[in-house]
Protein backbone atom coordinates (compact mmCIF):
# COMPACT_ATOMS: atom_id res chain seq x y z
CA UNK A 1 0.00 0.00 0.00
CA UNK A 2 1.26 3.44 -0.80
CA UNK A 3 1.44 6.07 1.85
CA UNK A 4 -1.30 7.99 0.17
CA UNK A 5 -3.75 5.11 0.26
CA UNK A 6 -3.03 4.17 3.86
CA UNK A 7 -3.54 7.70 5.16
CA UNK A 8 -7.24 8.31 5.57
CA UNK A 9 -8.07 11.52 3.71
CA UNK A 10 -8.71 13.76 6.68
CA UNK A 11 -12.07 15.08 5.62
CA UNK A 12 -12.17 18.67 6.85
CA UNK A 13 -15.58 19.62 8.14
CA UNK A 14 -17.41 22.00 5.85
CA UNK A 15 -19.08 25.25 6.85
CA UNK A 16 -21.68 27.06 4.76
CA UNK A 17 -22.49 30.66 5.76
CA UNK A 18 -25.31 32.78 4.42
CA UNK A 19 -25.13 36.47 5.27
CA UNK A 20 -28.10 38.83 5.31
CA UNK A 21 -28.21 42.55 6.17
CA UNK A 22 -25.46 45.14 6.38
CA UNK A 23 -21.68 45.16 5.87
CA UNK A 24 -21.17 44.63 9.59
CA UNK A 25 -22.68 41.19 9.14
CA UNK A 26 -20.38 40.56 6.18
CA UNK A 27 -17.42 41.38 8.43
CA UNK A 28 -18.81 39.23 11.26
CA UNK A 29 -19.33 36.27 8.91
CA UNK A 30 -15.69 36.50 7.90
CA UNK A 31 -14.59 36.53 11.54
CA UNK A 32 -16.86 33.58 12.38
CA UNK A 33 -15.45 31.65 9.41
CA UNK A 34 -11.94 32.32 10.74
CA UNK A 35 -12.95 31.26 14.26
CA UNK A 36 -14.47 28.03 12.97
CA UNK A 37 -11.42 27.56 10.73
CA UNK A 38 -9.38 27.12 13.91
CA UNK A 39 -11.79 24.24 14.75
CA UNK A 40 -11.04 22.50 11.46
CA UNK A 41 -13.93 23.85 9.38
CA UNK A 42 -13.36 25.02 5.80
CA UNK A 43 -15.86 27.18 3.92
CA UNK A 44 -18.03 25.67 1.22
CA UNK A 45 -20.26 27.39 -1.33
CA UNK A 46 -22.45 24.33 -1.48
CA UNK A 47 -25.03 24.09 1.30
CA UNK A 48 -25.90 20.44 0.60
CA UNK A 49 -22.37 19.22 1.43
CA UNK A 50 -22.04 21.29 4.62
CA UNK A 51 -21.51 19.84 8.09
CA UNK A 52 -22.63 23.13 9.55
CA UNK A 53 -24.94 25.78 8.11
CA UNK A 54 -24.73 29.21 9.70
CA UNK A 55 -27.31 31.89 8.89
CA UNK A 56 -26.08 35.37 9.85
CA UNK A 57 -29.31 37.32 10.04
CA UNK A 58 -30.76 40.83 9.86
CA UNK A 59 -33.72 42.19 11.85
CA UNK A 60 -34.00 45.66 10.34
CA UNK A 61 -37.30 45.17 8.47
CA UNK A 62 -39.96 42.49 8.82
CA UNK A 63 -39.12 41.00 5.40
CA UNK A 64 -35.46 40.62 6.35
CA UNK A 65 -36.36 38.73 9.53
CA UNK A 66 -38.93 36.51 7.80
CA UNK A 67 -36.31 35.38 5.26
CA UNK A 68 -34.66 33.42 8.07
CA UNK A 69 -37.75 31.32 8.65
CA UNK A 70 -38.28 30.54 4.98
CA UNK A 71 -34.60 29.52 4.68
CA UNK A 72 -34.90 27.34 7.79
CA UNK A 73 -38.01 25.73 6.29
CA UNK A 74 -35.98 24.81 3.23
CA UNK A 75 -33.28 23.26 5.44
CA UNK A 76 -35.69 20.78 7.08
CA UNK A 77 -35.29 17.98 4.47
CA UNK A 78 -31.48 18.25 4.62
CA UNK A 79 -31.52 17.99 8.42
CA UNK A 80 -33.92 15.01 8.24
CA UNK A 81 -31.55 13.27 5.85
CA UNK A 82 -28.45 14.10 7.92
CA UNK A 83 -29.37 14.59 11.58
CA UNK A 84 -25.77 15.41 12.54
CA UNK A 85 -25.84 18.52 10.33
CA UNK A 86 -25.46 21.50 12.67
CA UNK A 87 -27.64 24.53 12.05
CA UNK A 88 -26.70 27.85 13.62
CA UNK A 89 -28.45 31.22 13.62
CA UNK A 90 -26.27 34.27 14.27
CA UNK A 91 -26.76 38.02 13.90
CA UNK A 92 -29.55 40.40 14.74
CA UNK A 93 -32.55 38.03 14.59
CA UNK A 94 -30.63 35.73 16.95
CA UNK A 95 -30.23 38.67 19.31
CA UNK A 96 -33.84 39.82 19.04
CA UNK A 97 -35.56 36.44 19.25
CA UNK A 98 -33.07 34.20 21.08
CA UNK A 99 -34.46 30.86 22.23
CA UNK A 100 -37.78 31.63 20.48
CA UNK A 101 -36.06 30.64 17.22
CA UNK A 102 -35.47 27.10 18.54
CA UNK A 103 -39.06 26.86 19.76
CA UNK A 104 -40.35 27.84 16.34
CA UNK A 105 -37.73 25.82 14.45
CA UNK A 106 -36.39 22.87 16.50
CA UNK A 107 -33.90 22.03 13.73
CA UNK A 108 -31.81 24.98 14.97
CA UNK A 109 -28.92 23.79 17.19
CA UNK A 110 -27.14 27.06 17.94
CA UNK A 111 -28.33 30.63 18.42
CA UNK A 112 -25.60 33.23 18.89
CA UNK A 113 -25.98 37.02 19.10
CA UNK A 114 -23.64 39.49 17.36
CA UNK A 115 -21.73 40.27 20.56
CA UNK A 116 -21.21 36.63 21.59
CA UNK A 117 -19.98 34.97 18.42
CA UNK A 118 -16.45 34.46 19.75
CA UNK A 119 -18.14 31.76 21.85
CA UNK A 120 -19.44 29.97 18.74
CA UNK A 121 -16.61 27.38 18.54
CA UNK A 122 -17.24 26.26 22.15
CA UNK A 123 -20.99 26.15 21.49
CA UNK A 124 -20.42 24.07 18.35
CA UNK A 125 -18.35 21.61 20.39
CA UNK A 126 -21.11 21.39 23.01
CA UNK A 127 -23.65 20.69 20.25
CA UNK A 128 -26.61 22.85 21.22
CA UNK A 129 -27.10 26.22 22.88
CA UNK A 130 -28.28 29.80 22.93
CA UNK A 131 -26.03 32.77 23.75
CA UNK A 132 -27.37 36.30 23.30
CA UNK A 133 -25.42 37.98 26.07
CA UNK A 134 -23.55 41.25 25.78
CA UNK A 135 -20.38 39.91 27.43
CA UNK A 136 -17.96 42.22 29.20
CA UNK A 137 -14.98 40.82 27.28
CA UNK A 138 -14.07 42.20 23.83
CA UNK A 139 -15.15 39.57 21.33
CA UNK A 140 -12.53 40.67 18.80
CA UNK A 141 -9.76 39.93 21.31
CA UNK A 142 -11.20 36.50 22.06
CA UNK A 143 -11.35 35.34 18.45
CA UNK A 144 -8.48 33.20 17.23
CA UNK A 145 -5.90 35.13 15.24
CA UNK A 146 -6.73 34.75 11.54
CA UNK A 147 -4.37 32.58 9.51
CA UNK A 148 -1.98 34.68 7.43
CA UNK A 149 -3.74 33.81 4.19
CA UNK A 150 -3.99 36.19 1.26
CA UNK A 151 -7.08 38.41 1.21
CA UNK A 152 -9.05 40.14 -1.54
CA UNK A 153 -7.77 43.70 -2.25
CA UNK A 154 -10.73 45.44 -0.58
CA UNK A 155 -11.65 44.57 3.02
CA UNK A 156 -13.96 45.66 5.82
CA UNK A 157 -12.76 46.50 9.31
CA UNK A 158 -15.28 47.07 12.11
CA UNK A 159 -14.15 49.92 14.40
CA UNK A 160 -17.38 50.77 16.19
CA UNK A 161 -20.47 48.81 17.10
CA UNK A 162 -23.90 49.49 18.47
CA UNK A 163 -25.93 52.65 18.60
CA UNK A 164 -27.17 55.09 21.24
CA UNK A 165 -29.28 57.20 18.88
CA UNK A 166 -32.60 55.37 19.25
CA UNK A 167 -34.32 56.51 16.08
CA UNK A 168 -37.99 55.71 16.66
CA UNK A 169 -38.17 53.06 13.89
CA UNK A 170 -34.90 51.21 14.42
CA UNK A 171 -33.99 47.90 16.08
CA UNK A 172 -30.20 48.37 15.98
CA UNK A 173 -29.79 49.85 19.49
CA UNK A 174 -31.53 46.72 20.81
CA UNK A 175 -29.89 44.07 18.61
CA UNK A 176 -26.36 45.49 18.65
CA UNK A 177 -26.44 47.22 22.02
CA UNK A 178 -24.81 50.44 23.20
CA UNK A 179 -22.20 52.30 21.15
CA UNK A 180 -18.71 50.91 21.67
CA UNK A 181 -15.53 52.07 19.91
CA UNK A 182 -12.64 49.66 19.46
CA UNK A 183 -9.28 50.95 20.72
CA UNK A 184 -6.85 52.64 18.30
CA UNK A 185 -3.98 50.15 18.71
CA UNK A 186 -6.19 47.14 17.91
CA UNK A 187 -7.67 48.82 14.84
CA UNK A 188 -4.23 49.78 13.51
CA UNK A 189 -2.87 46.30 14.25
CA UNK A 190 -5.73 44.72 12.29
CA UNK A 191 -5.25 47.21 9.43
CA UNK A 192 -1.51 46.41 9.22
CA UNK A 193 -2.33 42.70 9.22
CA UNK A 194 -4.83 43.16 6.36
CA UNK A 195 -2.31 45.16 4.33
CA UNK A 196 0.36 42.50 4.86
CA UNK A 197 -2.13 40.02 3.36
CA UNK A 198 -2.63 41.97 0.15
CA UNK A 199 -5.38 44.44 1.09
CA UNK A 200 -5.12 47.91 -0.54
CA UNK A 201 -8.50 49.36 0.38
CA UNK A 202 -10.15 49.29 3.81
CA UNK A 203 -13.71 50.31 4.60
CA UNK A 204 -14.05 51.19 8.28
CA UNK A 205 -17.40 49.98 9.57
CA UNK A 206 -19.77 50.95 12.34
CA UNK A 207 -23.49 51.55 12.80
CA UNK A 208 -22.40 55.10 13.61
CA UNK A 209 -18.86 54.92 12.41
CA UNK A 210 -18.23 58.65 12.43
CA UNK A 211 -19.11 58.68 16.14
CA UNK A 212 -16.01 56.55 16.76
CA UNK A 213 -13.67 58.00 19.40
CA UNK A 214 -10.78 56.62 21.37
CA UNK A 215 -7.64 57.20 23.37
CA UNK A 216 -4.66 57.81 21.07
CA UNK A 217 -1.43 55.83 21.63
CA UNK A 218 0.63 57.58 24.33
CA UNK A 219 3.69 57.74 22.05
CA UNK A 220 5.33 60.83 20.61
CA UNK A 221 2.69 63.13 21.97
CA UNK A 222 -0.11 61.44 20.03
CA UNK A 223 -2.12 60.66 23.17
CA UNK A 224 -5.38 62.23 24.23
CA UNK A 225 -8.83 61.74 22.82
CA UNK A 226 -8.96 60.95 19.10
CA UNK A 227 -11.97 61.58 16.90
CA UNK A 228 -12.74 59.67 13.72
CA UNK A 229 -10.92 62.17 11.46
CA UNK A 230 -7.72 61.56 13.46
CA UNK A 231 -8.14 57.80 13.10
CA UNK A 232 -8.42 58.21 9.34
CA UNK A 233 -5.21 60.22 9.25
CA UNK A 234 -3.44 57.46 11.22
CA UNK A 235 -4.79 54.85 8.79
CA UNK A 236 -3.56 56.94 5.86
CA UNK A 237 0.01 56.68 7.21
CA UNK A 238 0.00 52.91 6.61
CA UNK A 239 2.30 52.12 3.67
CA UNK A 240 0.62 49.91 1.10
CA UNK A 241 -2.87 51.01 2.07
CA UNK A 242 -4.10 53.11 -0.86
CA UNK A 243 -7.76 53.73 -0.19
CA UNK A 244 -9.88 54.39 2.88
CA UNK A 245 -13.67 54.45 3.08
CA UNK A 246 -16.15 54.35 5.95
CA UNK A 247 -19.82 53.61 6.53
CA UNK A 248 -22.42 54.31 8.01
CA UNK A 249 -22.46 57.84 9.34
CA UNK A 250 -24.97 59.91 11.25
CA UNK A 251 -25.28 63.60 10.23
CA UNK A 252 -24.91 64.74 13.86
CA UNK A 253 -21.50 63.07 14.19
CA UNK A 254 -19.94 64.67 11.11
CA UNK A 255 -17.19 66.52 13.04
CA UNK A 256 -14.96 69.26 11.59
CA UNK A 257 -11.84 67.07 11.61
CA UNK A 258 -13.62 64.45 9.49
CA UNK A 259 -14.78 67.03 6.96
CA UNK A 260 -11.22 68.36 6.98
CA UNK A 261 -9.90 64.84 6.25
CA UNK A 262 -12.05 64.83 3.09
CA UNK A 263 -10.26 68.01 2.01
CA UNK A 264 -6.68 67.09 2.85
CA UNK A 265 -6.33 63.30 2.82
CA UNK A 266 -5.97 61.91 -0.71
CA UNK A 267 -6.35 58.29 0.46
CA UNK A 268 -9.83 59.06 1.80
CA UNK A 269 -12.16 58.31 -1.12
CA UNK A 270 -14.63 60.97 -2.30
CA UNK A 271 -17.72 59.04 -1.29
CA UNK A 272 -20.04 59.52 1.67
CA UNK A 273 -23.13 57.60 2.73
CA UNK A 274 -25.08 59.97 4.95
CA UNK A 275 -28.61 58.73 5.69
CA UNK A 276 -31.22 61.46 6.17
CA UNK A 277 -34.40 59.29 6.14
CA UNK A 278 -36.84 62.15 5.40
CA UNK A 279 -36.93 65.71 4.06
CA UNK A 280 -39.65 66.83 6.45
CA UNK A 281 -38.81 68.46 9.77
CA UNK A 282 -42.03 67.14 11.29
CA UNK A 283 -41.15 63.56 10.35
CA UNK A 284 -37.49 63.93 11.34
CA UNK A 285 -38.70 64.99 14.76
CA UNK A 286 -41.15 62.08 15.00
CA UNK A 287 -38.29 59.78 13.99
CA UNK A 288 -36.08 61.22 16.76
CA UNK A 289 -33.33 62.00 14.24
CA UNK A 290 -32.32 65.12 16.24
CA UNK A 291 -31.50 67.31 13.23
CA UNK A 292 -33.48 69.44 10.80
CA UNK A 293 -33.55 69.55 7.02
CA UNK A 294 -31.65 72.85 7.07
CA UNK A 295 -28.92 71.44 9.30
CA UNK A 296 -28.52 68.52 6.91
CA UNK A 297 -28.35 70.78 3.85
CA UNK A 298 -25.83 73.11 5.48
CA UNK A 299 -23.71 70.10 6.41
CA UNK A 300 -23.77 68.90 2.79
CA UNK A 301 -22.64 72.38 1.69
CA UNK A 302 -19.67 72.26 4.07
CA UNK A 303 -18.70 68.76 2.93
CA UNK A 304 -18.90 69.78 -0.72
CA UNK A 305 -16.89 72.89 -0.01
CA UNK A 306 -14.13 70.62 1.38
CA UNK A 307 -14.39 68.02 -1.40
CA UNK A 308 -16.40 69.36 -4.38
CA UNK A 309 -16.47 66.07 -6.32
CA UNK A 310 -17.67 63.93 -3.39
CA UNK A 311 -20.40 61.43 -4.30
CA UNK A 312 -23.22 61.48 -1.76
CA UNK A 313 -25.60 58.65 -1.00
CA UNK A 314 -28.38 58.27 1.56
CA UNK A 315 -31.16 56.15 3.06
CA UNK A 316 -34.85 57.09 3.07
CA UNK A 317 -37.91 55.68 4.79
CA UNK A 318 -41.28 56.43 3.20
CA UNK A 319 -44.64 56.00 4.89
CA UNK A 320 -43.37 56.64 8.41
CA UNK A 321 -46.40 56.98 10.75
CA UNK A 322 -47.99 60.41 10.31
CA UNK A 323 -46.32 61.14 6.94
CA UNK A 324 -48.56 63.41 4.84
CA UNK A 325 -48.41 64.23 1.12
CA UNK A 326 -46.68 67.48 2.05
CA UNK A 327 -44.03 65.60 4.09
CA UNK A 328 -43.45 63.35 1.10
CA UNK A 329 -43.10 66.35 -1.25
CA UNK A 330 -40.58 67.80 1.21
CA UNK A 331 -38.54 64.60 0.88
CA UNK A 332 -38.62 64.83 -2.93
CA UNK A 333 -37.57 68.46 -2.58
CA UNK A 334 -34.56 67.57 -0.41
CA UNK A 335 -33.51 64.91 -2.93
CA UNK A 336 -33.78 67.42 -5.76
CA UNK A 337 -31.62 69.89 -3.85
CA UNK A 338 -28.84 67.47 -2.87
CA UNK A 339 -28.52 65.35 -6.03
CA UNK A 340 -27.48 61.91 -4.74
CA UNK A 341 -25.18 59.51 -6.59
CA UNK A 342 -27.39 56.67 -5.43
CA UNK A 343 -29.65 55.97 -2.44
CA UNK A 344 -31.57 53.23 -0.68
CA UNK A 345 -35.24 53.82 0.02
CA UNK A 346 -37.50 51.59 2.06
CA UNK A 347 -41.13 51.38 2.95
CA UNK A 348 -41.53 51.80 6.70
CA UNK A 349 -41.73 48.48 8.52
CA UNK A 350 -43.04 48.56 12.12
CA UNK A 351 -40.59 46.70 14.38
CA UNK A 352 -41.65 45.21 17.73
CA UNK A 353 -40.02 46.93 20.67
CA UNK A 354 -39.31 50.24 18.90
CA UNK A 355 -41.06 53.49 19.94
CA UNK A 356 -42.88 53.89 16.59
CA UNK A 357 -44.23 50.33 16.60
CA UNK A 358 -47.75 51.14 17.82
CA UNK A 359 -48.24 54.37 15.89
CA UNK A 360 -51.02 54.44 13.28
CA UNK A 361 -49.65 53.38 9.89
CA UNK A 362 -49.88 55.15 6.55
CA UNK A 363 -52.13 53.37 4.03
CA UNK A 364 -49.95 50.74 2.37
CA UNK A 365 -50.95 51.55 -1.24
CA UNK A 366 -50.20 55.20 -0.59
CA UNK A 367 -46.80 54.28 0.88
CA UNK A 368 -46.07 52.08 -2.17
CA UNK A 369 -46.93 54.93 -4.53
CA UNK A 370 -44.67 57.32 -2.60
CA UNK A 371 -41.85 54.79 -2.64
CA UNK A 372 -42.14 54.46 -6.42
CA UNK A 373 -42.11 58.19 -6.91
CA UNK A 374 -39.05 58.63 -4.71
CA UNK A 375 -37.22 55.73 -6.36
CA UNK A 376 -37.90 57.14 -9.83
CA UNK A 377 -36.34 60.46 -8.82
CA UNK A 378 -33.36 58.75 -7.15
CA UNK A 379 -32.70 56.55 -10.19
CA UNK A 380 -32.81 59.53 -12.54
CA UNK A 381 -30.18 61.19 -10.33
CA UNK A 382 -28.09 58.03 -10.24
CA UNK A 383 -28.22 57.83 -14.04
CA UNK A 384 -27.22 61.47 -14.46
CA UNK A 385 -24.35 61.18 -11.97
CA UNK A 386 -23.06 58.04 -13.72
CA UNK A 387 -23.33 59.69 -17.13
CA UNK A 388 -21.38 62.70 -15.84
CA UNK A 389 -18.46 60.29 -15.28
CA UNK A 390 -18.16 59.55 -19.01
CA UNK A 391 -14.98 61.15 -20.37
CA UNK A 392 -13.46 61.49 -16.87
CA UNK A 393 -10.35 59.77 -15.61
CA UNK A 394 -10.71 57.78 -12.38
CA UNK A 395 -8.67 55.24 -10.44
CA UNK A 396 -9.95 51.65 -10.37
CA UNK A 397 -8.91 48.87 -7.97
CA UNK A 398 -9.41 45.56 -9.77
CA UNK A 399 -11.35 43.09 -7.60
CA UNK A 400 -12.14 40.24 -10.01
CA UNK A 401 -12.17 39.17 -13.65
CA UNK A 402 -15.16 40.50 -15.62
CA UNK A 403 -17.73 38.52 -17.60
CA UNK A 404 -15.74 38.56 -20.84
CA UNK A 405 -12.30 37.15 -21.58
CA UNK A 406 -9.55 39.70 -20.80
CA UNK A 407 -11.92 41.92 -18.84
CA UNK A 408 -11.45 43.07 -15.23
CA UNK A 409 -13.90 44.72 -12.88
CA UNK A 410 -13.20 46.97 -9.94
CA UNK A 411 -14.42 50.03 -8.08
CA UNK A 412 -13.70 53.64 -8.94
CA UNK A 413 -12.89 56.28 -6.32
CA UNK A 414 -16.65 56.99 -6.31
CA UNK A 415 -17.49 53.30 -5.70
CA UNK A 416 -18.93 52.76 -9.17
CA UNK A 417 -18.31 49.28 -10.58
CA UNK A 418 -16.13 49.73 -13.68
CA UNK A 419 -15.53 47.12 -16.41
CA UNK A 420 -12.20 47.46 -18.23
CA UNK A 421 -10.48 45.48 -21.04
CA UNK A 422 -7.17 44.70 -19.36
CA UNK A 423 -5.81 41.30 -20.42
CA UNK A 424 -2.43 41.87 -18.71
CA UNK A 425 -3.87 43.06 -15.40
CA UNK A 426 -4.31 41.13 -12.15
CA UNK A 427 -6.69 41.34 -9.23
CA UNK A 428 -5.30 43.96 -6.83
CA UNK A 429 -3.96 46.29 -9.53
CA UNK A 430 -4.82 49.96 -9.02
CA UNK A 431 -4.98 51.62 -12.43
CA UNK A 432 -6.01 54.83 -14.17
CA UNK A 433 -9.08 54.46 -16.34
CA UNK A 434 -10.98 56.79 -18.68
CA UNK A 435 -14.73 56.20 -18.45
CA UNK A 436 -16.26 55.55 -21.87
CA UNK A 437 -19.77 54.35 -21.16
CA UNK A 438 -22.45 54.28 -18.47
CA UNK A 439 -24.76 51.24 -18.14
CA UNK A 440 -27.60 50.54 -15.71
CA UNK A 441 -25.53 49.81 -12.59
CA UNK A 442 -21.96 50.02 -13.79
CA UNK A 443 -19.52 51.94 -15.95
CA UNK A 444 -17.13 50.84 -18.67
CA UNK A 445 -13.73 52.38 -19.31
CA UNK A 446 -10.34 51.98 -20.94
CA UNK A 447 -6.86 51.92 -19.44
CA UNK A 448 -5.02 55.22 -19.57
CA UNK A 449 -1.53 54.64 -20.97
N1 LIG B 1 -26.96 53.36 11.25
C1 LIG B 1 -27.45 53.72 10.03
C2 LIG B 1 -28.46 52.81 9.38
C3 LIG B 1 -28.89 51.55 9.94
S1 LIG B 1 -30.14 50.64 9.19
C4 LIG B 1 -28.05 55.10 10.14
O1 LIG B 1 -28.22 55.64 11.19
O2 LIG B 1 -28.37 55.65 9.14
C5 LIG B 1 -30.10 50.99 7.49
C6 LIG B 1 -31.32 51.68 6.98
O3 LIG B 1 -32.46 50.87 7.11
C7 LIG B 1 -31.68 52.95 7.72
O4 LIG B 1 -30.92 54.04 7.34
C8 LIG B 1 -33.14 53.11 7.38
O5 LIG B 1 -33.31 53.86 6.20
C9 LIG B 1 -33.60 51.69 7.15
N2 LIG B 1 -34.49 51.24 8.23
C10 LIG B 1 -34.16 51.07 9.52
N3 LIG B 1 -35.25 50.69 10.23
C11 LIG B 1 -36.27 50.60 9.35
C12 LIG B 1 -37.67 50.28 9.47
N4 LIG B 1 -38.21 49.98 10.65
N5 LIG B 1 -38.42 50.31 8.34
C13 LIG B 1 -37.90 50.64 7.15
N6 LIG B 1 -36.59 50.96 6.99
C14 LIG B 1 -35.79 50.96 8.08
FE1 LIG C 1 -30.76 52.92 13.77
FE2 LIG C 1 -30.83 55.54 14.06
FE3 LIG C 1 -28.92 54.14 15.24
FE4 LIG C 1 -28.91 54.40 12.61
S1 LIG C 1 -28.67 56.08 14.11
S2 LIG C 1 -28.57 52.53 13.74
S3 LIG C 1 -31.09 54.40 12.12
S4 LIG C 1 -31.08 54.06 15.73
FE1 LIG D 1 -29.55 44.25 9.94
FE2 LIG D 1 -28.34 44.03 12.22
FE3 LIG D 1 -27.11 45.18 10.19
S1 LIG D 1 -30.47 44.48 11.94
S2 LIG D 1 -28.79 46.10 9.06
S3 LIG D 1 -27.73 43.09 10.31
S4 LIG D 1 -26.97 45.76 12.32
Tab-separated table of C-alpha atoms and ligand atoms in Angstrom, residues 60-61 163 167 169-172 206-208 248-250 273-277 289 315-317 344 346-351 354, ligand 1:
chain	number	residue	atom	x	y	z
A	60	UNK	CA	-34.005	45.661	10.338
A	61	UNK	CA	-37.304	45.171	8.465
A	163	UNK	CA	-25.934	52.648	18.595
A	167	UNK	CA	-34.317	56.508	16.077
A	169	UNK	CA	-38.167	53.063	13.892
A	170	UNK	CA	-34.901	51.213	14.423
A	171	UNK	CA	-33.989	47.895	16.081
A	172	UNK	CA	-30.204	48.371	15.980
A	206	UNK	CA	-19.772	50.954	12.340
A	207	UNK	CA	-23.491	51.553	12.797
A	208	UNK	CA	-22.396	55.102	13.608
A	248	UNK	CA	-22.424	54.313	8.014
A	249	UNK	CA	-22.463	57.843	9.339
A	250	UNK	CA	-24.972	59.913	11.248
A	273	UNK	CA	-23.134	57.596	2.732
A	274	UNK	CA	-25.084	59.973	4.946
A	275	UNK	CA	-28.612	58.730	5.687
A	276	UNK	CA	-31.220	61.455	6.172
A	277	UNK	CA	-34.405	59.288	6.144
A	289	UNK	CA	-33.327	62.003	14.239
A	315	UNK	CA	-31.164	56.147	3.057
A	316	UNK	CA	-34.853	57.090	3.068
A	317	UNK	CA	-37.910	55.684	4.792
A	344	UNK	CA	-31.573	53.234	-0.681
A	346	UNK	CA	-37.496	51.588	2.059
A	347	UNK	CA	-41.133	51.385	2.947
A	348	UNK	CA	-41.527	51.798	6.696
A	349	UNK	CA	-41.729	48.475	8.517
A	350	UNK	CA	-43.035	48.558	12.122
A	351	UNK	CA	-40.590	46.698	14.375
A	354	UNK	CA	-39.310	50.237	18.902
B	1	LIG	N1	-26.965	53.362	11.254
B	1	LIG	C1	-27.449	53.722	10.026
B	1	LIG	C2	-28.462	52.814	9.377
B	1	LIG	C3	-28.890	51.547	9.939
B	1	LIG	S1	-30.143	50.643	9.194
B	1	LIG	C4	-28.048	55.100	10.135
B	1	LIG	O1	-28.219	55.637	11.188
B	1	LIG	O2	-28.373	55.654	9.145
B	1	LIG	C5	-30.096	50.993	7.488
B	1	LIG	C6	-31.318	51.682	6.979
B	1	LIG	O3	-32.462	50.868	7.114
B	1	LIG	C7	-31.683	52.948	7.724
B	1	LIG	O4	-30.918	54.044	7.340
B	1	LIG	C8	-33.135	53.110	7.377
B	1	LIG	O5	-33.311	53.864	6.205
B	1	LIG	C9	-33.597	51.691	7.145
B	1	LIG	N2	-34.490	51.240	8.229
B	1	LIG	C10	-34.164	51.072	9.524
B	1	LIG	N3	-35.253	50.685	10.229
B	1	LIG	C11	-36.271	50.601	9.355
B	1	LIG	C12	-37.671	50.283	9.470
B	1	LIG	N4	-38.211	49.980	10.654
B	1	LIG	N5	-38.417	50.309	8.343
B	1	LIG	C13	-37.895	50.638	7.148
B	1	LIG	N6	-36.587	50.958	6.990
B	1	LIG	C14	-35.795	50.958	8.077
